[in-house]
Coordinates of C-alpha atoms in Angstrom, one line a residue:
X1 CA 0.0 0.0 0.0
X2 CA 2.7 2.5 0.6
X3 CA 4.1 2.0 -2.8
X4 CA 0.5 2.6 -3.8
X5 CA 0.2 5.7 -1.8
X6 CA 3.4 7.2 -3.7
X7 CA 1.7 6.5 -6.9
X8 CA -0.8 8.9 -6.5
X9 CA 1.3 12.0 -6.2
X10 CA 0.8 14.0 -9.9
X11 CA 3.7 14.2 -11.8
X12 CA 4.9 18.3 -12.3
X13 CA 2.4 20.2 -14.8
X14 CA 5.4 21.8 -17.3
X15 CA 1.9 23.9 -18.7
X16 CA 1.5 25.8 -15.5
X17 CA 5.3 26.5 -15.3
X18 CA 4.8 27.9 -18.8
X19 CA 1.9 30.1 -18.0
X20 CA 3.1 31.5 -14.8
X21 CA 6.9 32.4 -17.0
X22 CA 4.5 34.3 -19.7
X23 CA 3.0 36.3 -17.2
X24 CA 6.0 37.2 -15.1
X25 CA 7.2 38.5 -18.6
X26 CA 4.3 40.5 -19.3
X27 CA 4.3 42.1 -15.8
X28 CA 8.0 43.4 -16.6
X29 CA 7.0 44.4 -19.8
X30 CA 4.0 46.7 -18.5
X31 CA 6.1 47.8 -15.5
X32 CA 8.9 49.0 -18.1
X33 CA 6.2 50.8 -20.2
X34 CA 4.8 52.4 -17.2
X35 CA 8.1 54.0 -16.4
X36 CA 7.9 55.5 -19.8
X37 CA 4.5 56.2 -19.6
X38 CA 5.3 58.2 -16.2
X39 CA 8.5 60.1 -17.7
X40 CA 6.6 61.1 -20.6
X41 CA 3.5 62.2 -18.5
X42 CA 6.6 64.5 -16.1
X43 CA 7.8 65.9 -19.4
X44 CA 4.7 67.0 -20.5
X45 CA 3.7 68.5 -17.4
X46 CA 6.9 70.2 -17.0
X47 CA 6.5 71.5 -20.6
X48 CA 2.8 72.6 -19.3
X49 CA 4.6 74.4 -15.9
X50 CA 7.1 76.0 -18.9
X51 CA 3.6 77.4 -21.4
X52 CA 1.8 78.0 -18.0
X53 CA 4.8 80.7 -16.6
X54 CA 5.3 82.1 -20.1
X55 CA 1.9 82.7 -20.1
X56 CA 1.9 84.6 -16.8
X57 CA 5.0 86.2 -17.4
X58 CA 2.7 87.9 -20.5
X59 CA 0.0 88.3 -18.4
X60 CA 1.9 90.5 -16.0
X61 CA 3.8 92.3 -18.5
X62 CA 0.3 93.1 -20.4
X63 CA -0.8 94.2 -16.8
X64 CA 2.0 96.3 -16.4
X65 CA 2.0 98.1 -19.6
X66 CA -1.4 98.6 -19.2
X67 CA -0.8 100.2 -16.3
X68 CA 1.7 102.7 -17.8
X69 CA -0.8 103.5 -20.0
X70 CA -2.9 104.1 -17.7
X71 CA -1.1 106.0 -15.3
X72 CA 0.1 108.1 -18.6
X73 CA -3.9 109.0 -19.4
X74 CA -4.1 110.1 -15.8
X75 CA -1.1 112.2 -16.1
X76 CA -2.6 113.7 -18.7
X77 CA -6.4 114.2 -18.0
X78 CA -4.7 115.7 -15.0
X79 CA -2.5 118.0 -16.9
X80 CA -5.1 119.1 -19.4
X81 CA -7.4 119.8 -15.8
X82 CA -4.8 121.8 -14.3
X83 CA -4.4 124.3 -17.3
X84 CA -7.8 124.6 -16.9
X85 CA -9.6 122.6 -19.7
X86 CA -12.0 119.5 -19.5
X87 CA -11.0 116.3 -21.0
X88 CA -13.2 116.8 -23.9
X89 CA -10.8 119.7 -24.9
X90 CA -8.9 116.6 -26.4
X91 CA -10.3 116.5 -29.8
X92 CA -13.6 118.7 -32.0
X93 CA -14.2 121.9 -30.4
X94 CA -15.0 122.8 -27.0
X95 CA -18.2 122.0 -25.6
X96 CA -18.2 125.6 -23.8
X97 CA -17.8 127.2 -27.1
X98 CA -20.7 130.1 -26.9
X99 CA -20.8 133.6 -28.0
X100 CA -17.8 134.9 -29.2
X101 CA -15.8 137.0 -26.2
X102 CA -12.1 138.0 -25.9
X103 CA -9.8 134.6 -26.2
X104 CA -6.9 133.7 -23.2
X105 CA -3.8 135.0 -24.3
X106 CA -1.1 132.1 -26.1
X107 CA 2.9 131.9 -25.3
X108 CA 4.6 134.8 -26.1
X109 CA 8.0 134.0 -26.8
X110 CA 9.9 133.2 -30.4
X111 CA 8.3 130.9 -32.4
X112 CA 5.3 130.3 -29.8
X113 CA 6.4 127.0 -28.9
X114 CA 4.9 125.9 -25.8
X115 CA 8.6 125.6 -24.2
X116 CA 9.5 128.4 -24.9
X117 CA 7.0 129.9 -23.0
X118 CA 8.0 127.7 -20.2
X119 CA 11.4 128.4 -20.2
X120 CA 10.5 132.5 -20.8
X121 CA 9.6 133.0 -17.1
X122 CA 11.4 130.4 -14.6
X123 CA 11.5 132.1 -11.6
X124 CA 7.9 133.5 -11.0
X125 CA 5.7 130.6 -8.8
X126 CA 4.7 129.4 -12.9
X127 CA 5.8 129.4 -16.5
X128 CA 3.2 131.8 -18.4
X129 CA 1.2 129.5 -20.1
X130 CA -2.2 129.9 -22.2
X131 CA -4.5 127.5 -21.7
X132 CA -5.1 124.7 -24.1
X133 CA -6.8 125.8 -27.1
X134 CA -10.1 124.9 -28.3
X135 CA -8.9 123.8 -32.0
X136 CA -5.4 123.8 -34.0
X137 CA -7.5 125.0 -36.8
X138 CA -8.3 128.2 -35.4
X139 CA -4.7 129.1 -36.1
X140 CA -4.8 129.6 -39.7
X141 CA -8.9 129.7 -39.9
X142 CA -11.2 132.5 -39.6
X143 CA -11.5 134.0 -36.1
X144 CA -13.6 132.9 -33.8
X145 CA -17.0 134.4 -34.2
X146 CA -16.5 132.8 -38.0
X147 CA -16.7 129.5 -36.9
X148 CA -19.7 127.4 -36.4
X149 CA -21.0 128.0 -32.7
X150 CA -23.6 126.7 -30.8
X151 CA -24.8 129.9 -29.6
X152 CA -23.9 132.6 -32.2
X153 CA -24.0 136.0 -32.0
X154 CA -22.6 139.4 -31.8
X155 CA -19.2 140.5 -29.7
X156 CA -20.3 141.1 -25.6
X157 CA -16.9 142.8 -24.5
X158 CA -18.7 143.5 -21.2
X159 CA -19.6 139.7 -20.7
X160 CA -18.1 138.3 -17.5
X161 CA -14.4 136.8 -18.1
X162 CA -14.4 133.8 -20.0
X163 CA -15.6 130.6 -16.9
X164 CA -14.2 127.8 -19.3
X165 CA -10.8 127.5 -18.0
X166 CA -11.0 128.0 -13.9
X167 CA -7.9 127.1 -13.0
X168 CA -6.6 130.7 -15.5
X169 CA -5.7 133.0 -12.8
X170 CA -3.9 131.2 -10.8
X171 CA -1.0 130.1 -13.3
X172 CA -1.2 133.8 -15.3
X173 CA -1.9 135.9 -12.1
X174 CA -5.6 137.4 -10.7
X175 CA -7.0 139.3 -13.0
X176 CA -10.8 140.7 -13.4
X177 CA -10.0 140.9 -17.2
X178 CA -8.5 138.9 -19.6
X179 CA -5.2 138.7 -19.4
X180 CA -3.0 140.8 -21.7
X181 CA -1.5 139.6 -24.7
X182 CA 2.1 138.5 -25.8
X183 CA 3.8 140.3 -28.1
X184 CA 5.2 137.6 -30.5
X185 CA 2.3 135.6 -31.9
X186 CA 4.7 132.8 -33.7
X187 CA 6.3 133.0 -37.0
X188 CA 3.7 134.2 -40.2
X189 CA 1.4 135.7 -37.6
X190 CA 2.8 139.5 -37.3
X191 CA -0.3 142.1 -36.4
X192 CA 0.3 145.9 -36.0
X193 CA -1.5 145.7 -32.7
X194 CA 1.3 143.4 -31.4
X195 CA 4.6 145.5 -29.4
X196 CA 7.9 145.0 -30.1
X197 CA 8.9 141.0 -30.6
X198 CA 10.4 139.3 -27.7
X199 CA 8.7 140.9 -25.1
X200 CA 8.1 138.7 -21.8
X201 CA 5.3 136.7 -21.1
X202 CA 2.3 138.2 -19.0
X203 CA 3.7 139.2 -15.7
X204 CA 1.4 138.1 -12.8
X205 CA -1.2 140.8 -11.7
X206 CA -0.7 142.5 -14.2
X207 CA -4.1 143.7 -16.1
X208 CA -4.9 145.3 -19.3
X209 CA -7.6 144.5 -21.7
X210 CA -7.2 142.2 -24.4
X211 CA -8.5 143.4 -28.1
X212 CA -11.5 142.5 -29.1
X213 CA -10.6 142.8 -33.2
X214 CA -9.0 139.6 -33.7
X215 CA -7.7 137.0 -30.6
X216 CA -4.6 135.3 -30.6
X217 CA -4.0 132.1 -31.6
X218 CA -3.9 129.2 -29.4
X219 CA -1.2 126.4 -29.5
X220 CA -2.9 122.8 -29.6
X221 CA -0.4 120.7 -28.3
X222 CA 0.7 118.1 -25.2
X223 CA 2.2 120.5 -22.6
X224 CA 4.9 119.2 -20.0
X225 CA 4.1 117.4 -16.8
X226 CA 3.5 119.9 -14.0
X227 CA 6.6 119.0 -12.1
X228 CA 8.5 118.7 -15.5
X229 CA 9.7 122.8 -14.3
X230 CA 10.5 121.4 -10.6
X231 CA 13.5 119.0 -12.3
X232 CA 17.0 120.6 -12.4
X233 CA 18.8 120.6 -16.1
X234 CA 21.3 118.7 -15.2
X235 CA 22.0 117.7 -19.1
X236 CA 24.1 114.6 -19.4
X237 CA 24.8 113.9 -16.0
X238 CA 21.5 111.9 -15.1
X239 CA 23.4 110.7 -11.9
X240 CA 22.8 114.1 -10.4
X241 CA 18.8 113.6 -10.4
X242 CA 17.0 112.8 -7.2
X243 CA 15.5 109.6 -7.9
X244 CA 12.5 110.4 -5.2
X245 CA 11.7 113.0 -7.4
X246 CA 11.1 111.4 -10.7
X247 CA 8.1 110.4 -12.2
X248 CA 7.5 106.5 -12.3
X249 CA 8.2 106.3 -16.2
X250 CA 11.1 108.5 -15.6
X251 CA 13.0 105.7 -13.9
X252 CA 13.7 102.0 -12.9
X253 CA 14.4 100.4 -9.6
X254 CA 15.4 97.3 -7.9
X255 CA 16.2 96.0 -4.8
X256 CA 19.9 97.1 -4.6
X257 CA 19.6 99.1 -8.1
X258 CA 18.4 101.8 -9.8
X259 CA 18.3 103.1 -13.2
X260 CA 17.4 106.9 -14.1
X261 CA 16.0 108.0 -17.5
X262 CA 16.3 111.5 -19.2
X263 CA 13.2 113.6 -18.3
X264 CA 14.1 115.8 -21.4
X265 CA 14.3 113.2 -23.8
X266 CA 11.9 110.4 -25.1
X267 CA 12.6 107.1 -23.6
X268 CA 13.2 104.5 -25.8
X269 CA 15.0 102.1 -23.6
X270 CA 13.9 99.9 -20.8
X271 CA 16.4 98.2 -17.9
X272 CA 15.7 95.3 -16.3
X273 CA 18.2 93.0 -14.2
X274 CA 18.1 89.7 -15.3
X275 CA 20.8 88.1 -13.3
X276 CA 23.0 88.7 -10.9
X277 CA 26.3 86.3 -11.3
X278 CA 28.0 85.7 -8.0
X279 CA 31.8 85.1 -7.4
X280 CA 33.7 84.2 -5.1
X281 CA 36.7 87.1 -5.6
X282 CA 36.8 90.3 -7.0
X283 CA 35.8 90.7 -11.3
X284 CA 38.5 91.9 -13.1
X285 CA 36.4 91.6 -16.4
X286 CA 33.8 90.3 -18.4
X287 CA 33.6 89.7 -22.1
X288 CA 30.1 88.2 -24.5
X289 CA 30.8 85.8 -27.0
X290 CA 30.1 87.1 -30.6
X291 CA 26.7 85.3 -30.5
X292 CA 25.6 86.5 -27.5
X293 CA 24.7 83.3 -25.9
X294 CA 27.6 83.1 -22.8
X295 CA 29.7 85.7 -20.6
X296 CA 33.0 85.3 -19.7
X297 CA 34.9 87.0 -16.3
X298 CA 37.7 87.1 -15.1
X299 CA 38.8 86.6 -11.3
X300 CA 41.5 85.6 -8.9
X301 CA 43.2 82.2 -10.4
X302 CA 40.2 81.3 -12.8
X303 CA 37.9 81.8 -15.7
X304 CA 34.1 81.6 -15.1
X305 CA 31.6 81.4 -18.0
X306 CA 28.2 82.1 -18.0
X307 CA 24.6 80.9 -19.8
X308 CA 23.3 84.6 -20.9
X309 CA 19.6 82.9 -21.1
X310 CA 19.8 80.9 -17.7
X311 CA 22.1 82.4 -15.5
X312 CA 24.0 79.1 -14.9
X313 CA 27.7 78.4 -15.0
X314 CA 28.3 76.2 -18.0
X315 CA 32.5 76.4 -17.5
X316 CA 35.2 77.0 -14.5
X317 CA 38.6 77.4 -16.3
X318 CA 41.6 77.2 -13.9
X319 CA 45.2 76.5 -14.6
X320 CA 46.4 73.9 -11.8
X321 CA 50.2 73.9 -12.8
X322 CA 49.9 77.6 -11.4
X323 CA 51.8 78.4 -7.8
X324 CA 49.2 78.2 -5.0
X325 CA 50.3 80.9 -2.8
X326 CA 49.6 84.5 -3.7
X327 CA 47.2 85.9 -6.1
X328 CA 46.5 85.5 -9.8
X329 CA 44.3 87.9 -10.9
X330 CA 42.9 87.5 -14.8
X331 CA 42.8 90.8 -16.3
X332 CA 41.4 90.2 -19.7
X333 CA 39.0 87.7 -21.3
X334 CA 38.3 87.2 -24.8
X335 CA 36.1 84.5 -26.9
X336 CA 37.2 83.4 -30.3
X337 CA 34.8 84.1 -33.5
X338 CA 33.4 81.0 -33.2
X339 CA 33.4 80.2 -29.6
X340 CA 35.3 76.8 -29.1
X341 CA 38.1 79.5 -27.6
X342 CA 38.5 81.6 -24.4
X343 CA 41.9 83.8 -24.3
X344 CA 42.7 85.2 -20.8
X345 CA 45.7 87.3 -19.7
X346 CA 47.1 87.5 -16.6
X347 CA 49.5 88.8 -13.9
X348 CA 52.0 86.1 -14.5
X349 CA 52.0 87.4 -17.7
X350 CA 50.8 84.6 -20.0
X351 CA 48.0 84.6 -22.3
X352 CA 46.4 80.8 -22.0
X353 CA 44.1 79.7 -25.0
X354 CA 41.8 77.5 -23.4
X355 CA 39.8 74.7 -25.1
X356 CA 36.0 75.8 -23.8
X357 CA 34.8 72.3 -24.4
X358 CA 37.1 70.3 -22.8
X359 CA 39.0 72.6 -20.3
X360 CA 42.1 72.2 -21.0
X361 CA 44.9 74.9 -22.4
X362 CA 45.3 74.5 -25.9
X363 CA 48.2 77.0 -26.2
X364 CA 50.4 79.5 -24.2
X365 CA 51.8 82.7 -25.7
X366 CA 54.9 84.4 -23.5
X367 CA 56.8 87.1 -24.8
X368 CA 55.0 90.1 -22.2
X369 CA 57.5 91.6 -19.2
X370 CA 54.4 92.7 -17.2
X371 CA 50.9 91.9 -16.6
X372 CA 48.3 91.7 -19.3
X373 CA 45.2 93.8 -19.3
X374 CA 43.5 93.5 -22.7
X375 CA 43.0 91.1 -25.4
X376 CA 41.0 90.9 -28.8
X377 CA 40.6 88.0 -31.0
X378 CA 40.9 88.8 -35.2
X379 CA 37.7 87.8 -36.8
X380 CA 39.7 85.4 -38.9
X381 CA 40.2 83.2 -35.1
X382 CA 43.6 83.3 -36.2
X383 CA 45.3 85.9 -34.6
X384 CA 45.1 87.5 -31.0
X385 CA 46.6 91.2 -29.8
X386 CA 47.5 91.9 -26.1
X387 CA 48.4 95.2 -24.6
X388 CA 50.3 95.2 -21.5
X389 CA 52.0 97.2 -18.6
X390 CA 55.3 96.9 -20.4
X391 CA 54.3 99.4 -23.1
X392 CA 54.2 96.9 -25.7
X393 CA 51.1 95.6 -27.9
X394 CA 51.7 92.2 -29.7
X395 CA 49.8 89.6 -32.0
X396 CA 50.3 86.6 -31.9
X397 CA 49.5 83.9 -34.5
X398 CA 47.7 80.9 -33.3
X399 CA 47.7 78.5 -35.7
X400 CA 51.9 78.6 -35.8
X401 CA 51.7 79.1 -32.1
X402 CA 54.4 82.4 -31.6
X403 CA 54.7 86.2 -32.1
X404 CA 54.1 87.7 -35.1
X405 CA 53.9 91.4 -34.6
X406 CA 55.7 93.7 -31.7
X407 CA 54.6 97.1 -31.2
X408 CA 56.0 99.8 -28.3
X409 CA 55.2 103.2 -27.5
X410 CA 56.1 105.1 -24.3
X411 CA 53.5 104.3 -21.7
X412 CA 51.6 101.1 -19.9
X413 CA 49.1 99.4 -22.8
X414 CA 45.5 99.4 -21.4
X415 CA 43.0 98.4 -24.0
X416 CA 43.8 96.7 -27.6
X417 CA 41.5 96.1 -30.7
X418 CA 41.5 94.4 -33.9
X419 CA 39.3 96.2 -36.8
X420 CA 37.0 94.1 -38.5
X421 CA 38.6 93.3 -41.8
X422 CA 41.9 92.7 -39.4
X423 CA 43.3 95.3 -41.5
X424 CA 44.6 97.5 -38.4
X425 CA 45.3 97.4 -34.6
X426 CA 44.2 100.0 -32.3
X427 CA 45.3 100.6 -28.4
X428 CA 45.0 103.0 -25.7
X429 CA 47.3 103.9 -23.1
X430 CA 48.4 105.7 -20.1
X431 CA 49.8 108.5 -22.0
X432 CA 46.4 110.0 -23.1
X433 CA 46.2 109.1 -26.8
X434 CA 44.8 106.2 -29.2
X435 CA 47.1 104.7 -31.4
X436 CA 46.1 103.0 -34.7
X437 CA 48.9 100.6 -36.9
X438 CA 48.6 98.4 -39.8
X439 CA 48.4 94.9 -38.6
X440 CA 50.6 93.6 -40.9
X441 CA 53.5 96.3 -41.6
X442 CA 53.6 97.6 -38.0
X443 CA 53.3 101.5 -39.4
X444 CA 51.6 103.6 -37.4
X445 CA 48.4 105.3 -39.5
X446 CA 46.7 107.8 -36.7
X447 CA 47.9 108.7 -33.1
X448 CA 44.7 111.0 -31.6
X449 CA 45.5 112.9 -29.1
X450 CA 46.2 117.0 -28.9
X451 CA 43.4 119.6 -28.4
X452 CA 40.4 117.5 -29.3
X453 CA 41.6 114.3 -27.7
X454 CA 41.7 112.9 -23.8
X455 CA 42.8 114.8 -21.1
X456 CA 43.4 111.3 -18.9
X457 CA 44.3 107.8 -19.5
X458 CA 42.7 105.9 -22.2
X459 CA 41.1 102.3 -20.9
X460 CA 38.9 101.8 -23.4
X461 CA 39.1 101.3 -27.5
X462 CA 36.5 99.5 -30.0
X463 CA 36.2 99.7 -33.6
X464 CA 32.7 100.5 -35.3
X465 CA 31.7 97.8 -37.6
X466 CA 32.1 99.8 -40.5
X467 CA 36.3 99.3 -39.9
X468 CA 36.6 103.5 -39.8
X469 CA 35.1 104.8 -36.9
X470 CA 36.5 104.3 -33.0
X471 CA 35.4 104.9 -30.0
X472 CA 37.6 105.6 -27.1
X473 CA 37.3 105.8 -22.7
X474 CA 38.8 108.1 -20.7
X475 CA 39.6 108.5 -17.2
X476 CA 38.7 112.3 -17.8
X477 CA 35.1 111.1 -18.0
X478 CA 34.0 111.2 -21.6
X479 CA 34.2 108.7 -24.7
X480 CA 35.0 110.2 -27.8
X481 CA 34.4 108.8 -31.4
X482 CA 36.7 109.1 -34.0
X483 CA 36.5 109.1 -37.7
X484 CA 39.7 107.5 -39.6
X485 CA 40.3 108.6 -42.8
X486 CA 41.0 106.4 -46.3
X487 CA 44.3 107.5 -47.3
X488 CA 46.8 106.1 -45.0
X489 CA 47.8 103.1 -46.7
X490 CA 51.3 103.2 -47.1
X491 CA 52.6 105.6 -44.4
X492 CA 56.3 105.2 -42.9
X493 CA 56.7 103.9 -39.8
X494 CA 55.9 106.0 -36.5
X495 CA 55.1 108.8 -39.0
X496 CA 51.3 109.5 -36.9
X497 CA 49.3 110.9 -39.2
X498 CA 46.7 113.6 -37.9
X499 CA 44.2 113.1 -40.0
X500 CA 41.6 111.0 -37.8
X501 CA 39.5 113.7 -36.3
X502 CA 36.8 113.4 -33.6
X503 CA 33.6 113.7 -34.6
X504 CA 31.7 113.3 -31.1
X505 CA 32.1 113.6 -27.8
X506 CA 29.9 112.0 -25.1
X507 CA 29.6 113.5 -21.9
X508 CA 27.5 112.5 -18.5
X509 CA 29.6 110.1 -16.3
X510 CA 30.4 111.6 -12.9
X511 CA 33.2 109.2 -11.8
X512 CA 36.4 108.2 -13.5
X513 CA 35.5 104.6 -14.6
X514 CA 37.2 102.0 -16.9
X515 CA 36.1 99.3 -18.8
X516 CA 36.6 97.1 -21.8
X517 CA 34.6 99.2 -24.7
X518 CA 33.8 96.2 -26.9
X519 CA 31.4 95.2 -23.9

């Protein structure tokens, strides 16, 4: 019986083992798909978080521009209410228009500009403005008692003063007439009744009556803010303004910045900070590659470059064979045309070529007796110039890896540039001028300098695109832009033709400053 017993155990089912195998499979298949499924469904939503902020950064800007507008229509309404018109002064004529009576006087100075007339009487509580007028046409058009009125009928002189403008007396003085008139009515608008040209605006409590022939013309356009009078001419030097005074479209501000914006001029530019690149040491410079997409600087013992669009460091360049004790400032950073390339210079005065890509040092130039503060790529990528503290400018060629071209003048090199075409080499120095050579014979075409030129030390030199015109830095607090002439091919060595003349000079910075001018 026992060996019956053992008989009746079933044999392994090989089917079942099978069926269980396929679905083990299938469960690791659909567990494998789910993990796709899942990063697929994260990439999407984080594309969604992306649309999402895009769209509410355009939401807010639409917000905020609106606003300025806004803010701008108030500014307005108000201004038109303080010169004592309604808002519907704004366009057709007035809805006061009634029988004609003797018109508010207009600005009586020059060419009856409205600034003039502000700028006629500066010191008197007001400027001596008209009030708005009722229509530009009325300028060249009949007179008043012509035109089609509501209410027509014949001349009242001994109506009360005119009620349409309340706010009247208090900016042209009390009167219980109308005020008297100016004595220039604008060019092509001579009267014999007039006085002399160029007599003052109305003086405040001053009364006499206005004629009753034929009323002076009225100047239909957008007068200045009311507090435009209250800001000091300060002309270029914007630093001088009192941000707490300015109007809010008259300036930007941050949370450790500011930016100020000419209240004389029409603003066409905006500042915002987008980023704000920490570093552990001090900056000695910064460069942009020629596409704009990364920033280089250079600090103490490295390289640092930067994703313009993100913010994020993308490289850390830093020679290791270099002495750790002491310092090792960079003082100059420069990309190469197309980018692969960052040259720096420093105070151990080598210029390292650095592989961007792979971090490494491609080459090493030596040749320079002090330290190394500026550096410019050719366009070509072949060819670097350097400007140092040992009064020398050189160019180096990269491809046969040594110096090509030695240049000295009498003081410490600060800032070097390479025209477009590579044609010519340009660098300023501590000695005031701007020197410009032929990049291949070494002759010197322009030095600028003398009566027109700096009265400091040049930091700062960049060519134009168009290869002739320069611009220049000083430490005497202006840039200056220079126009070289055609015909200096061919000129003998250290010859310094004066034939580059400046054609501009820009002036508003209150501190001495320097700076690389290609930035």
């Amino acid at each position: 019986m026992y060996n019956a017993h053992r008989g009746m155990v079933p044999a392994p089912n090989n089917r079942l083992t099978e069926l269980l195998e396929q679905v083990r499979v299938e469960f690791d298949n659909q567990q494998n798909r789910t993990g796709e499924y899942e990063q697929q469904m994260a990439a999407q939503m984080q594309e969604m978080e992306m649309v999402r902020q895009k769209v509410y950064n355009l939401e807010q800007t639409q917000l905020a521009i609106k606003q300025r507008y806004d803010d701008e229509i108030a500014r307005l309404r108000h201004e038109l209410e303080a010169r004592g018109g309604p808002s519907s002064h704004m366009g057709g004529l007035s809805q006061h228009a009634g029988p004609p009576q003797p018109q508010p006087p207009t600005i009586g100075h020059g060419q009856g500009t409205l600034f003039g007339g502000i700028m006629a009487n500066p010191g008197q509580g007001g400027p001596g403005l008209a009030p708005p007028s009722q229509d530009p046409q009325q300028q060249q058009g009949p007179p008043p008692h012509q035109m089609p009125q509501p209410q027509p009928g014949p001349p009242q002189p001994q109506q009360p003063p005119f009620q349409g403008y309340p706010q009247a007396p208090s900016v042209n003085g009390s009167y219980s007439q109308a005020p008297p008139p100016t004595a220039s009515p604008g060019p092509g608008k001579g009267r014999s009744n007039r006085g002399p040209p160029g007599a003052a605006t109305p003086q405040q409590n001053q009364q006499a009556p206005y004629p009753e022939t034929r009323p002076s013309p009225q100047v239909a356009r957008p007068t200045p803010p009311p507090q435009q009078s209250q800001i000091p001419n300060v002309g270029n030097m914007l630093a001088d303004l009192d941000p707490d005074r300015l109007r809010p479209d008259q300036k930007r501000e941050g949370q450790d910045w500011f930016a100020v914006f000419n209240p004389r001029v029409p603003r066409v530019l905006d500042v915002e900070l987008i980023h704000n690149l920490q570093h552990e040491s001090v900056v000695c410079c910064v460069r942009f590659s020629q596409d704009g997409r990364y920033v280089a600087t250079g600090c103490n013992r490295s390289a640092q470059i930067f994703d313009v669009s993100s913010g994020k460091q993308v490289s850390y360049l830093q020679d290791d064979s270099v002495d750790k004790d002491g310092d090792l400032y960079i003082r100059s950073v420069c990309f190469s045309p197309d980018g692969k390339y960052l040259a720096t210079g420093a105070e151990d005065k080598q210029i390292r070529v650095w592989d961007i890509q792979n971090r490494t040092i491609s080459r090493t130039f030596s040749g320079h007796e002090q330290d190394i503060y500026s550096l410019d790529f050719a366009r070509n990528g072949k060819h670097i110039a350097s400007g140092s503290g040992d009064r020398t400018v050189r160019v180096w060629d990269i491809e046969a890896n040594r110096e090509i071209l030695s240049l000295s003048i009498e003081d410490g090199v600060t800032t070097v540039a390479i025209s477009p075409d590579g044609q010519y080499v340009a660098a300023g120095s501590l000695d005031k001028s701007v020197r410009v050579w032929d990049a291949r014979s070494g002759y010197l075409i322009e030095r600028l300098d003398g009566p027109e030129g700096h009265k400091d030390s040049v930091y700062s030199v960049a060519f134009a695109p168009n290869g002739r015109d320069l611009v220049s830095g000083s430490l005497d607090k202006t840039i200056k832009m220079w126009e070289l002439p055609d015909n200096n091919r061919g000129m003998m060595p250290s010859s310094g033709s004066r034939g580059g003349k400046c054609v501009r000079t820009f002036e508003g910075h209150k501190v001495r400053g320097s700076g690389d001018a290609n930035e």
